[in-house]
Amino acid sequence: MRGRRRFMEKQEILERIEQLKREKNAVILAHNYQIEEVQDVADHVGDSFELSRIAADADADIIVFCGVHFMAESAAILSPDKTVLLPDLNAGCPLADMIDADQLREFKKQHPGAAVATYINSTAAVKAESDICITSANAVKVVNSLSEETVLFVPDGNLAHFVAQRTAKTIIPWAGYCNTHHRVTAEDVVKARELYPEAVIVVHPECRPEVVALADVALGTGGMISYSRETKVKDIIIGTEMGMLHRLKKECPDKNFILLSPKLICPNMKYTNLEKVLNALEKKENVITVPDEIRERAVLALERMLAVK
Ligand code: CIZ
């Protein structure tokens, strides 16, 4: 009986979300790391940059961004005429908060003449101080496109190391890290290899350098999907936030996905649930805005990245 009641409640919530979406001309976007039911209710699931572009192109008045704060901000930067809602305002990103605009200005003063390449996982104010943005998918290409030989790379030190090994440029990293990916150790990779000798190990470049070195491939979440579709190997060990497994299982039902470590859980990505999505839509609550003065500069860094072929 209890199970049935819960089911009814969930069904009612889903119907109400659908109804409000139509009435308010809203679109729901969910990051690859969101919980299963939030991914399932979304119109689009993807990485932060993919979703921001979808938000910008969408013929919608309201974007419900199920992810963390910097992602909703990126959508607001690229879609100033739309209302961007973040279902839970507590959903932040500790990595993005590891550098602020003042610290970046000081870092630039210490390295005059260097370009600033900023990971999309950063605040709007930091993007506004940057020459160009990068994602985990395009970091090496974007850095190589710069005319400067020295590049300040913020805020992720592990991703900076990954890029430094694949470019002739001098990379000066900021010592930030994603708590979730940084928790994975070389020992976790060694153990997984012992347990699943036939599997491929795919990790995110936000992992520690020694973890990346021991893995078979390091890719952003979008790259993990294409790789999993293409590889002939059946068993794939995934070294990124656990929410990604739901997406991968849906995209590649013929493969077996195994999480590299149970430590790969981002609490911020788990704040959003169906009730909060409904609440945001009903009340048009938790609007994310970026002041014009910051938005106008931050959008340039994003557009420069987009222009890299
Ligand atoms: O930028 C994103 O969406 C994140 C956090 C990871 C990735 O590689 O897609």
GROMACS .gro file of C-alpha atoms and ligand atoms in nm:
model
  318
    1MET     CA    1   0.000   0.000   0.000
    2ARG     CA    2   0.278   0.240   0.095
    3GLY     CA    3   0.463   0.156  -0.228
    4ARG     CA    4   0.146   0.223  -0.428
    5ARG     CA    5   0.090   0.559  -0.254
    6ARG     CA    6   0.445   0.664  -0.326
    7PHE     CA    7   0.402   0.562  -0.688
    8MET     CA    8   0.081   0.767  -0.712
    9GLU     CA    9   0.252   1.066  -0.563
   10LYS     CA   10   0.543   1.039  -0.803
   11GLN     CA   11   0.302   0.998  -1.093
   12GLU     CA   12   0.109   1.306  -0.985
   13ILE     CA   13   0.429   1.507  -0.959
   14LEU     CA   14   0.536   1.398  -1.305
   15GLU     CA   15   0.197   1.491  -1.454
   16ARG     CA   16   0.201   1.831  -1.283
   17ILE     CA   17   0.555   1.898  -1.410
   18GLU     CA   18   0.445   1.814  -1.766
   19GLN     CA   19   0.141   2.039  -1.735
   20LEU     CA   20   0.342   2.333  -1.599
   21LYS     CA   21   0.608   2.289  -1.865
   22ARG     CA   22   0.342   2.333  -2.133
   23GLU     CA   23   0.163   2.621  -1.960
   24LYS     CA   24   0.481   2.815  -1.886
   25ASN     CA   25   0.676   2.721  -2.197
   26ALA     CA   26   0.957   2.571  -1.990
   27VAL     CA   27   1.231   2.325  -2.070
   28ILE     CA   28   1.402   2.099  -1.815
   29LEU     CA   29   1.774   2.034  -1.850
   30ALA     CA   30   1.957   1.780  -1.634
   31HIS     CA   31   2.329   1.728  -1.592
   32ASN     CA   32   2.473   1.378  -1.643
   33TYR     CA   33   2.540   1.358  -1.267
   34GLN     CA   34   2.178   1.415  -1.155
   35ILE     CA   35   1.974   1.142  -0.983
   36GLU     CA   36   1.791   0.899  -1.211
   37GLU     CA   37   1.437   1.037  -1.178
   38VAL     CA   38   1.558   1.389  -1.252
   39GLN     CA   39   1.747   1.271  -1.562
   40ASP     CA   40   1.432   1.084  -1.668
   41VAL     CA   41   1.200   1.385  -1.638
   42ALA     CA   42   1.439   1.615  -1.828
   43ASP     CA   43   1.395   1.719  -2.190
   44HIS     CA   44   1.773   1.702  -2.234
   45VAL     CA   45   2.055   1.539  -2.036
   46GLY     CA   46   2.416   1.635  -2.097
   47ASP     CA   47   2.730   1.808  -1.977
   48SER     CA   48   2.726   2.165  -1.856
   49PHE     CA   49   2.832   2.325  -2.180
   50GLU     CA   50   2.608   2.115  -2.405
   51LEU     CA   51   2.315   2.207  -2.180
   52SER     CA   52   2.395   2.579  -2.184
   53ARG     CA   53   2.396   2.573  -2.562
   54ILE     CA   54   2.066   2.386  -2.567
   55ALA     CA   55   1.929   2.648  -2.325
   56ALA     CA   56   2.043   2.927  -2.556
   57ASP     CA   57   1.885   2.765  -2.864
   58ALA     CA   58   1.563   2.653  -2.692
   59ASP     CA   59   1.240   2.820  -2.787
   60ALA     CA   60   1.143   2.847  -2.419
   61ASP     CA   61   1.075   3.123  -2.167
   62ILE     CA   62   1.191   2.924  -1.865
   63ILE     CA   63   1.492   2.696  -1.826
   64VAL     CA   64   1.487   2.466  -1.523
   65PHE     CA   65   1.855   2.377  -1.483
   66CYS     CA   66   1.900   2.062  -1.276
   67GLY     CA   67   2.268   2.081  -1.194
   68VAL     CA   68   2.487   2.308  -0.981
   69HIS     CA   69   2.505   2.685  -0.953
   70PHE     CA   70   2.781   2.758  -1.209
   71MET     CA   71   2.590   2.560  -1.473
   72ALA     CA   72   2.274   2.765  -1.428
   73GLU     CA   73   2.490   3.077  -1.439
   74SER     CA   74   2.647   2.966  -1.770
   75ALA     CA   75   2.297   2.917  -1.910
   76ALA     CA   76   2.199   3.265  -1.787
   77ILE     CA   77   2.513   3.412  -1.950
   78LEU     CA   78   2.424   3.258  -2.285
   79SER     CA   79   2.047   3.316  -2.254
   80PRO     CA   80   1.995   3.660  -2.098
   81ASP     CA   81   1.634   3.681  -2.217
   82LYS     CA   82   1.524   3.358  -2.052
   83THR     CA   83   1.442   3.289  -1.688
   84VAL     CA   84   1.687   3.031  -1.554
   85LEU     CA   85   1.579   2.842  -1.242
   86LEU     CA   86   1.800   2.627  -1.018
   87PRO     CA   87   1.567   2.390  -0.823
   88ASP     CA   88   1.788   2.394  -0.510
   89LEU     CA   89   2.002   2.698  -0.439
   90ASN     CA   90   2.227   2.492  -0.212
   91ALA     CA   91   2.359   2.305  -0.514
   92GLY     CA   92   2.700   2.467  -0.543
   93CYS     CA   93   3.035   2.355  -0.681
   94PRO     CA   94   3.328   2.354  -0.435
   95LEU     CA   95   3.571   2.344  -0.732
   96ALA     CA   96   3.420   2.658  -0.888
   97ASP     CA   97   3.446   2.830  -0.550
   98MET     CA   98   3.819   2.754  -0.516
   99ILE     CA   99   3.906   3.077  -0.697
  100ASP     CA  100   3.725   3.411  -0.693
  101ALA     CA  101   3.765   3.716  -0.918
  102ASP     CA  102   4.002   3.896  -0.675
  103GLN     CA  103   4.229   3.593  -0.652
  104LEU     CA  104   4.235   3.561  -1.030
  105ARG     CA  105   4.319   3.932  -1.073
  106GLU     CA  106   4.611   3.884  -0.830
  107PHE     CA  107   4.724   3.565  -1.016
  108LYS     CA  108   4.722   3.763  -1.344
  109LYS     CA  109   4.930   4.041  -1.185
  110GLN     CA  110   5.191   3.783  -1.088
  111HIS     CA  111   5.214   3.656  -1.448
  112PRO     CA  112   5.184   3.952  -1.686
  113GLY     CA  113   5.150   3.852  -2.050
  114ALA     CA  114   5.004   3.508  -1.978
  115ALA     CA  115   4.663   3.412  -2.117
  116VAL     CA  116   4.391   3.293  -1.879
  117ALA     CA  117   4.209   2.970  -1.971
  118THR     CA  118   3.922   2.898  -1.734
  119TYR     CA  119   3.737   2.574  -1.693
  120ILE     CA  120   3.364   2.607  -1.746
  121ASN     CA  121   3.332   2.486  -1.384
  122SER     CA  122   3.388   2.840  -1.251
  123THR     CA  123   3.179   3.134  -1.140
  124ALA     CA  124   3.056   3.398  -1.385
  125ALA     CA  125   3.278   3.658  -1.213
  126VAL     CA  126   3.587   3.442  -1.277
  127LYS     CA  127   3.485   3.381  -1.639
  128ALA     CA  128   3.457   3.758  -1.676
  129GLU     CA  129   3.827   3.791  -1.580
  130SER     CA  130   3.933   3.523  -1.830
  131ASP     CA  131   4.050   3.526  -2.191
  132ILE     CA  132   3.884   3.201  -2.284
  133CYS     CA  133   3.681   2.917  -2.134
  134ILE     CA  134   3.751   2.548  -2.178
  135THR     CA  135   3.564   2.225  -2.106
  136SER     CA  136   3.711   1.884  -2.026
  137ALA     CA  137   3.629   1.786  -2.386
  138ASN     CA  138   3.813   2.070  -2.564
  139ALA     CA  139   4.079   2.185  -2.313
  140VAL     CA  140   4.389   2.086  -2.514
  141LYS     CA  141   4.254   2.221  -2.843
  142VAL     CA  142   4.150   2.553  -2.687
  143VAL     CA  143   4.482   2.601  -2.508
  144ASN     CA  144   4.672   2.525  -2.831
  145SER     CA  145   4.464   2.787  -3.013
  146LEU     CA  146   4.597   3.068  -2.793
  147SER     CA  147   4.871   3.296  -2.926
  148GLU     CA  148   5.035   3.326  -2.582
  149GLU     CA  149   5.296   3.066  -2.488
  150THR     CA  150   5.217   3.082  -2.117
  151VAL     CA  151   4.870   3.000  -1.992
  152LEU     CA  152   4.722   3.044  -1.645
  153PHE     CA  153   4.485   2.752  -1.603
  154VAL     CA  154   4.209   2.781  -1.341
  155PRO     CA  155   4.060   2.644  -1.121
  156ASP     CA  156   4.127   2.269  -1.166
  157GLY     CA  157   4.491   2.168  -1.106
  158ASN     CA  158   4.434   1.807  -1.215
  159LEU     CA  159   4.285   1.912  -1.548
  160ALA     CA  160   4.571   2.163  -1.583
  161HIS     CA  161   4.820   1.877  -1.540
  162PHE     CA  162   4.631   1.670  -1.799
  163VAL     CA  163   4.654   1.957  -2.049
  164ALA     CA  164   5.020   2.036  -1.966
  165GLN     CA  165   5.112   1.681  -2.067
  166ARG     CA  166   4.946   1.726  -2.405
  167THR     CA  167   5.061   2.072  -2.512
  168ALA     CA  168   5.390   2.251  -2.577
  169LYS     CA  169   5.259   2.560  -2.392
  170THR     CA  170   5.369   2.642  -2.040
  171ILE     CA  171   5.072   2.581  -1.812
  172ILE     CA  172   5.064   2.755  -1.474
  173PRO     CA  173   4.792   2.580  -1.271
  174TRP     CA  174   4.567   2.702  -0.994
  175ALA     CA  175   4.565   2.440  -0.719
  176GLY     CA  176   4.189   2.372  -0.720
  177TYR     CA  177   4.030   2.031  -0.746
  178CYS     CA  178   3.692   1.861  -0.759
  179ASN     CA  179   3.640   1.695  -0.419
  180THR     CA  180   3.458   1.404  -0.580
  181HIS     CA  181   3.714   1.314  -0.849
  182HIS     CA  182   4.010   1.393  -0.623
  183ARG     CA  183   3.895   1.126  -0.373
  184VAL     CA  184   3.979   0.848  -0.618
  185THR     CA  185   4.327   0.703  -0.565
  186ALA     CA  186   4.576   0.502  -0.770
  187GLU     CA  187   4.498   0.210  -0.539
  188ASP     CA  188   4.133   0.220  -0.653
  189VAL     CA  189   4.248   0.180  -1.015
  190VAL     CA  190   4.487  -0.103  -0.929
  191LYS     CA  191   4.211  -0.288  -0.740
  192ALA     CA  192   3.961  -0.242  -1.024
  193ARG     CA  193   4.217  -0.376  -1.270
  194GLU     CA  194   4.266  -0.686  -1.054
  195LEU     CA  195   3.892  -0.744  -1.017
  196TYR     CA  196   3.805  -0.684  -1.383
  197PRO     CA  197   4.113  -0.767  -1.591
  198GLU     CA  198   3.912  -0.767  -1.917
  199ALA     CA  199   3.755  -0.425  -1.862
  200VAL     CA  200   3.865  -0.085  -1.988
  201ILE     CA  201   3.909   0.187  -1.729
  202VAL     CA  202   3.779   0.529  -1.833
  203VAL     CA  203   3.834   0.820  -1.595
  204HIS     CA  204   3.760   1.191  -1.596
  205PRO     CA  205   4.059   1.426  -1.638
  206GLU     CA  206   3.955   1.593  -1.310
  207CYS     CA  207   4.101   1.283  -1.139
  208ARG     CA  208   4.450   1.293  -0.987
  209PRO     CA  209   4.738   1.262  -1.242
  210GLU     CA  210   4.840   0.918  -1.107
  211VAL     CA  211   4.481   0.793  -1.154
  212VAL     CA  212   4.473   0.925  -1.512
  213ALA     CA  213   4.813   0.764  -1.579
  214LEU     CA  214   4.692   0.421  -1.464
  215ALA     CA  215   4.359   0.436  -1.653
  216ASP     CA  216   4.315   0.339  -2.019
  217VAL     CA  217   4.146   0.662  -2.127
  218ALA     CA  218   4.064   1.002  -1.973
  219LEU     CA  219   3.755   1.174  -2.115
  220GLY     CA  220   3.486   1.427  -2.024
  221THR     CA  221   3.133   1.294  -1.981
  222GLY     CA  222   3.036   1.354  -2.345
  223GLY     CA  223   3.350   1.169  -2.457
  224MET     CA  224   3.266   0.878  -2.225
  225ILE     CA  225   2.937   0.828  -2.409
  226SER     CA  226   3.093   0.823  -2.758
  227TYR     CA  227   3.378   0.602  -2.638
  228SER     CA  228   3.137   0.352  -2.478
  229ARG     CA  229   2.929   0.337  -2.796
  230GLU     CA  230   3.234   0.268  -3.010
  231THR     CA  231   3.446   0.031  -2.803
  232LYS     CA  232   3.416  -0.342  -2.862
  233VAL     CA  233   3.495  -0.407  -2.493
  234LYS     CA  234   3.186  -0.512  -2.294
  235ASP     CA  235   3.291  -0.416  -1.940
  236ILE     CA  236   3.365  -0.049  -1.883
  237ILE     CA  237   3.484   0.089  -1.550
  238ILE     CA  238   3.380   0.449  -1.507
  239GLY     CA  239   3.580   0.698  -1.301
  240THR     CA  240   3.345   0.991  -1.275
  241GLU     CA  241   3.042   1.091  -1.067
  242MET     CA  242   2.805   0.794  -1.022
  243GLY     CA  243   2.505   0.966  -1.189
  244MET     CA  244   2.684   0.912  -1.520
  245LEU     CA  245   2.615   0.538  -1.505
  246HIS     CA  246   2.240   0.590  -1.549
  247ARG     CA  247   2.304   0.793  -1.866
  248LEU     CA  248   2.559   0.541  -1.998
  249LYS     CA  249   2.332   0.241  -1.934
  250LYS     CA  250   2.053   0.412  -2.128
  251GLU     CA  251   2.281   0.509  -2.417
  252CYS     CA  252   2.466   0.176  -2.437
  253PRO     CA  253   2.237  -0.102  -2.306
  254ASP     CA  254   2.468  -0.367  -2.453
  255LYS     CA  255   2.760  -0.274  -2.223
  256ASN     CA  256   2.828  -0.335  -1.852
  257PHE     CA  257   2.922  -0.025  -1.657
  258ILE     CA  258   3.101  -0.051  -1.324
  259LEU     CA  259   3.170   0.247  -1.096
  260LEU     CA  260   3.544   0.275  -1.026
  261SER     CA  261   3.486   0.367  -0.660
  262PRO     CA  262   3.181   0.422  -0.435
  263LYS     CA  263   3.352   0.749  -0.333
  264LEU     CA  264   3.245   0.899  -0.667
  265ILE     CA  265   2.938   1.080  -0.540
  266CYS     CA  266   2.890   1.457  -0.550
  267PRO     CA  267   2.647   1.564  -0.274
  268ASN     CA  268   2.569   1.890  -0.453
  269MET     CA  269   2.448   1.703  -0.761
  270LYS     CA  270   2.208   1.504  -0.542
  271TYR     CA  271   2.019   1.800  -0.391
  272THR     CA  272   1.777   1.823  -0.683
  273ASN     CA  273   1.473   1.595  -0.684
  274LEU     CA  274   1.133   1.586  -0.855
  275GLU     CA  275   0.958   1.782  -0.577
  276LYS     CA  276   1.211   2.065  -0.610
  277VAL     CA  277   1.177   2.070  -0.988
  278LEU     CA  278   0.801   2.099  -0.945
  279ASN     CA  279   0.836   2.367  -0.681
  280ALA     CA  280   1.070   2.577  -0.897
  281LEU     CA  281   0.827   2.553  -1.189
  282GLU     CA  282   0.517   2.627  -0.982
  283LYS     CA  283   0.659   2.927  -0.801
  284LYS     CA  284   0.910   3.038  -1.065
  285GLU     CA  285   1.150   3.033  -0.773
  286ASN     CA  286   1.531   3.036  -0.744
  287VAL     CA  287   1.599   3.254  -1.047
  288ILE     CA  288   1.970   3.269  -1.138
  289THR     CA  289   2.083   3.601  -1.282
  290VAL     CA  290   2.423   3.741  -1.375
  291PRO     CA  291   2.474   4.119  -1.353
  292ASP     CA  292   2.513   4.276  -1.701
  293GLU     CA  293   2.860   4.411  -1.627
  294ILE     CA  294   2.985   4.055  -1.551
  295ARG     CA  295   2.773   3.883  -1.814
  296GLU     CA  296   2.903   4.100  -2.098
  297ARG     CA  297   3.264   4.005  -2.021
  298ALA     CA  298   3.196   3.642  -1.930
  299VAL     CA  299   3.011   3.578  -2.256
  300LEU     CA  300   3.324   3.685  -2.451
  301ALA     CA  301   3.530   3.410  -2.286
  302LEU     CA  302   3.262   3.156  -2.376
  303GLU     CA  303   3.226   3.286  -2.733
  304ARG     CA  304   3.604   3.276  -2.787
  305MET     CA  305   3.596   2.910  -2.691
  306LEU     CA  306   3.309   2.846  -2.933
  307ALA     CA  307   3.507   3.008  -3.214
  308VAL     CA  308   3.791   2.754  -3.176
  309LYS     CA  309   3.758   2.509  -3.463
  310CIZ     O1  310   3.128   2.029  -1.738
  310CIZ     C1  311   3.065   1.931  -1.703
  310CIZ     O2  312   2.953   1.907  -1.737
  310CIZ     C2  313   3.128   1.839  -1.606
  310CIZ     C3  314   3.117   1.875  -1.465
  310CIZ     C4  315   3.192   1.731  -1.645
  310CIZ     C5  316   3.205   1.684  -1.785
  310CIZ     O3  317   3.312   1.636  -1.821
  310CIZ     O4  318   3.114   1.691  -1.863
   0.00000   0.00000   0.00000
